[in-house]
């Protein structure tokens, strides 16, 4: 049940806060994800159900996946990112590259995801782009995730600058 999971998240956040006490929060990131696997994700908890708990973490940044099709819409919640207990607002490391398939996404698709996050957060100094991957699932005889990353990321750096791109 959701209430049990929310209690678990609260316990994890409390443990993180005890562990990082005294460390500079602007240097700390909390990676929140629903697993990097090629599956339906239909049982994933909604970010809206745990975001109020996550903002209580004494970290400066949340790392969230916005390329995962099941969670891509949740960037809309980022206007709620005031830090907990009077803390400064958190930053976002936005996972904007889908890593569980073999398609090399067009840089403009990736830039659009980043732009949506920037538009909601409203402060470019509080947004970073990331891949949000620990291990990627696609491993087929024709294309592997490491090969996809080698081809995609250098091109993205040279082709797209989401903060200066015109609409």
mmCIF file of C-alpha atoms in Angstrom:
data_model
loop_
_atom_site.group_PDB
_atom_site.id
_atom_site.type_symbol
_atom_site.label_atom_id
_atom_site.label_comp_id
_atom_site.label_asym_id
_atom_site.label_seq_id
_atom_site.Cartn_x
_atom_site.Cartn_y
_atom_site.Cartn_z
ATOM 1 C CA UNK A 1 0.000 0.000 0.000
ATOM 2 C CA UNK A 2 1.024 3.575 -0.691
ATOM 3 C CA UNK A 3 0.996 4.605 2.980
ATOM 4 C CA UNK A 4 3.521 1.867 3.808
ATOM 5 C CA UNK A 5 5.798 3.008 1.003
ATOM 6 C CA UNK A 6 5.522 6.625 2.106
ATOM 7 C CA UNK A 7 6.532 5.607 5.650
ATOM 8 C CA UNK A 8 9.515 3.771 4.151
ATOM 9 C CA UNK A 9 10.525 6.860 2.128
ATOM 10 C CA UNK A 10 10.261 9.013 5.263
ATOM 11 C CA UNK A 11 12.534 6.577 7.119
ATOM 12 C CA UNK A 12 15.061 6.606 4.272
ATOM 13 C CA UNK A 13 15.068 10.413 4.153
ATOM 14 C CA UNK A 14 15.567 10.551 7.941
ATOM 15 C CA UNK A 15 18.488 8.118 7.646
ATOM 16 C CA UNK A 16 20.012 10.174 4.843
ATOM 17 C CA UNK A 17 19.669 13.332 6.906
ATOM 18 C CA UNK A 18 21.453 11.717 9.848
ATOM 19 C CA UNK A 19 24.191 10.462 7.519
ATOM 20 C CA UNK A 20 24.870 13.793 5.838
ATOM 21 C CA UNK A 21 24.524 16.041 8.895
ATOM 22 C CA UNK A 22 27.187 18.734 8.745
ATOM 23 C CA UNK A 23 27.944 18.287 5.047
ATOM 24 C CA UNK A 24 27.314 21.172 2.623
ATOM 25 C CA UNK A 25 23.900 20.450 1.127
ATOM 26 C CA UNK A 26 24.723 22.223 -2.137
ATOM 27 C CA UNK A 27 27.222 19.431 -2.819
ATOM 28 C CA UNK A 28 24.758 16.602 -2.117
ATOM 29 C CA UNK A 29 22.449 14.953 -4.638
ATOM 30 C CA UNK A 30 19.681 12.440 -4.000
ATOM 31 C CA UNK A 31 19.055 10.072 -6.906
ATOM 32 C CA UNK A 32 15.393 9.074 -7.058
ATOM 33 C CA UNK A 33 14.383 6.551 -9.676
ATOM 34 C CA UNK A 34 12.006 3.756 -10.471
ATOM 35 C CA UNK A 35 14.539 1.366 -11.953
ATOM 36 C CA UNK A 36 16.310 1.425 -15.255
ATOM 37 C CA UNK A 37 14.680 -1.524 -16.949
ATOM 38 C CA UNK A 38 12.755 -2.055 -20.136
ATOM 39 C CA UNK A 39 9.339 -2.750 -18.660
ATOM 40 C CA UNK A 40 5.917 -1.158 -18.268
ATOM 41 C CA UNK A 41 6.583 0.628 -14.935
ATOM 42 C CA UNK A 42 2.814 0.462 -14.367
ATOM 43 C CA UNK A 43 3.260 -0.144 -10.637
ATOM 44 C CA UNK A 44 5.602 2.803 -10.050
ATOM 45 C CA UNK A 45 4.585 5.196 -7.312
ATOM 46 C CA UNK A 46 3.791 8.677 -8.597
ATOM 47 C CA UNK A 47 6.308 11.406 -7.826
ATOM 48 C CA UNK A 48 3.425 13.489 -6.426
ATOM 49 C CA UNK A 49 2.983 10.875 -3.698
ATOM 50 C CA UNK A 50 6.576 11.095 -2.471
ATOM 51 C CA UNK A 51 7.806 14.577 -3.423
ATOM 52 C CA UNK A 52 6.636 16.136 -0.123
ATOM 53 C CA UNK A 53 8.842 13.589 1.661
ATOM 54 C CA UNK A 54 11.801 13.996 -0.678
ATOM 55 C CA UNK A 55 12.036 17.757 -0.142
ATOM 56 C CA UNK A 56 12.732 17.057 3.529
ATOM 57 C CA UNK A 57 16.100 15.544 2.550
ATOM 58 C CA UNK A 58 19.013 17.750 3.554
ATOM 59 C CA UNK A 59 20.446 17.723 0.045
ATOM 60 C CA UNK A 60 20.815 20.453 -2.500
ATOM 61 C CA UNK A 61 19.725 18.518 -5.560
ATOM 62 C CA UNK A 62 17.208 15.867 -6.555
ATOM 63 C CA UNK A 63 18.146 13.654 -9.506
ATOM 64 C CA UNK A 64 14.920 12.702 -11.289
ATOM 65 C CA UNK A 65 14.102 10.840 -14.521
ATOM 66 C CA UNK A 66 12.067 12.801 -17.047
ATOM 67 C CA UNK A 67 12.854 10.661 -20.092
ATOM 68 C CA UNK A 68 11.159 7.591 -18.613
ATOM 69 C CA UNK A 69 7.787 7.603 -20.429
ATOM 70 C CA UNK A 70 5.922 6.708 -17.243
ATOM 71 C CA UNK A 71 7.328 9.743 -15.406
ATOM 72 C CA UNK A 72 8.009 12.251 -18.199
ATOM 73 C CA UNK A 73 4.980 14.380 -17.241
ATOM 74 C CA UNK A 74 6.044 14.796 -13.617
ATOM 75 C CA UNK A 75 8.273 17.789 -14.370
ATOM 76 C CA UNK A 76 5.080 19.790 -13.752
ATOM 77 C CA UNK A 77 5.468 19.113 -10.016
ATOM 78 C CA UNK A 78 8.788 20.928 -9.770
ATOM 79 C CA UNK A 79 7.189 24.221 -8.823
ATOM 80 C CA UNK A 80 6.730 22.600 -5.380
ATOM 81 C CA UNK A 81 10.457 22.332 -4.728
ATOM 82 C CA UNK A 82 10.895 24.674 -1.838
ATOM 83 C CA UNK A 83 13.278 23.065 0.609
ATOM 84 C CA UNK A 84 11.876 21.505 3.745
ATOM 85 C CA UNK A 85 11.956 23.163 7.181
ATOM 86 C CA UNK A 86 12.930 26.593 5.870
ATOM 87 C CA UNK A 87 15.815 25.255 3.767
ATOM 88 C CA UNK A 88 16.620 26.843 0.431
ATOM 89 C CA UNK A 89 14.906 25.498 -2.664
ATOM 90 C CA UNK A 90 16.416 22.364 -4.156
ATOM 91 C CA UNK A 91 17.961 22.112 -7.567
ATOM 92 C CA UNK A 92 17.108 19.451 -10.112
ATOM 93 C CA UNK A 93 19.392 17.194 -12.081
ATOM 94 C CA UNK A 94 16.968 16.275 -14.830
ATOM 95 C CA UNK A 95 17.382 12.884 -16.449
ATOM 96 C CA UNK A 96 16.511 13.820 -20.017
ATOM 97 C CA UNK A 97 17.987 10.966 -22.060
ATOM 98 C CA UNK A 98 16.095 7.686 -22.369
ATOM 99 C CA UNK A 99 18.626 4.932 -21.781
ATOM 100 C CA UNK A 100 16.609 1.729 -21.899
ATOM 101 C CA UNK A 101 16.223 1.397 -25.656
ATOM 102 C CA UNK A 102 18.493 1.458 -28.659
ATOM 103 C CA UNK A 103 17.096 4.558 -30.318
ATOM 104 C CA UNK A 104 19.448 7.497 -30.430
ATOM 105 C CA UNK A 105 17.061 10.296 -29.569
ATOM 106 C CA UNK A 106 17.293 13.500 -31.525
ATOM 107 C CA UNK A 107 19.067 16.223 -29.529
ATOM 108 C CA UNK A 108 16.039 18.505 -29.893
ATOM 109 C CA UNK A 109 13.823 15.917 -28.140
ATOM 110 C CA UNK A 110 16.284 15.841 -25.275
ATOM 111 C CA UNK A 111 16.523 19.646 -25.248
ATOM 112 C CA UNK A 112 12.722 19.907 -25.142
ATOM 113 C CA UNK A 113 12.661 17.769 -21.993
ATOM 114 C CA UNK A 114 15.255 19.988 -20.393
ATOM 115 C CA UNK A 115 13.419 23.140 -21.475
ATOM 116 C CA UNK A 116 10.193 21.916 -19.819
ATOM 117 C CA UNK A 117 12.053 21.429 -16.545
ATOM 118 C CA UNK A 118 13.682 24.858 -16.843
ATOM 119 C CA UNK A 119 10.339 26.504 -17.558
ATOM 120 C CA UNK A 120 8.745 25.084 -14.395
ATOM 121 C CA UNK A 121 11.703 25.585 -12.068
ATOM 122 C CA UNK A 122 12.228 29.087 -13.430
ATOM 123 C CA UNK A 123 15.851 29.442 -12.366
ATOM 124 C CA UNK A 124 18.512 28.006 -14.672
ATOM 125 C CA UNK A 125 21.028 27.968 -11.823
ATOM 126 C CA UNK A 126 18.862 25.318 -10.137
ATOM 127 C CA UNK A 127 18.724 22.950 -13.134
ATOM 128 C CA UNK A 128 21.340 20.580 -14.471
ATOM 129 C CA UNK A 129 20.974 17.998 -17.224
ATOM 130 C CA UNK A 130 21.904 14.431 -16.629
ATOM 131 C CA UNK A 131 21.589 11.011 -18.085
ATOM 132 C CA UNK A 132 20.301 9.443 -14.873
ATOM 133 C CA UNK A 133 21.682 6.036 -15.589
ATOM 134 C CA UNK A 134 23.485 3.550 -13.484
ATOM 135 C CA UNK A 135 23.270 0.641 -15.873
ATOM 136 C CA UNK A 136 21.484 0.639 -19.178
ATOM 137 C CA UNK A 137 19.301 -2.209 -20.330
ATOM 138 C CA UNK A 138 19.668 -2.381 -24.104
ATOM 139 C CA UNK A 139 22.172 -4.986 -25.101
ATOM 140 C CA UNK A 140 21.363 -6.409 -28.480
ATOM 141 C CA UNK A 141 23.723 -7.856 -31.060
ATOM 142 C CA UNK A 142 23.271 -4.734 -33.205
ATOM 143 C CA UNK A 143 23.604 -1.907 -30.704
ATOM 144 C CA UNK A 144 24.610 -1.605 -27.079
ATOM 145 C CA UNK A 145 23.874 1.155 -24.598
ATOM 146 C CA UNK A 146 27.560 2.143 -24.244
ATOM 147 C CA UNK A 147 27.763 2.538 -28.023
ATOM 148 C CA UNK A 148 24.589 4.613 -28.007
ATOM 149 C CA UNK A 149 26.044 6.885 -25.313
ATOM 150 C CA UNK A 150 29.332 7.288 -27.198
ATOM 151 C CA UNK A 151 27.456 8.401 -30.300
ATOM 152 C CA UNK A 152 24.821 10.583 -28.653
ATOM 153 C CA UNK A 153 26.436 12.631 -25.919
ATOM 154 C CA UNK A 154 29.271 14.256 -27.889
ATOM 155 C CA UNK A 155 26.728 15.335 -30.520
ATOM 156 C CA UNK A 156 24.383 16.748 -27.904
ATOM 157 C CA UNK A 157 27.117 18.922 -26.437
ATOM 158 C CA UNK A 158 27.831 20.504 -29.803
ATOM 159 C CA UNK A 159 24.331 20.690 -31.302
ATOM 160 C CA UNK A 160 22.054 21.777 -28.489
ATOM 161 C CA UNK A 161 22.264 24.444 -25.851
ATOM 162 C CA UNK A 162 18.853 24.321 -24.145
ATOM 163 C CA UNK A 163 19.340 27.507 -22.153
ATOM 164 C CA UNK A 164 19.946 29.608 -25.258
ATOM 165 C CA UNK A 165 17.796 27.746 -27.764
ATOM 166 C CA UNK A 166 14.948 29.731 -29.289
ATOM 167 C CA UNK A 167 11.469 28.303 -29.419
#
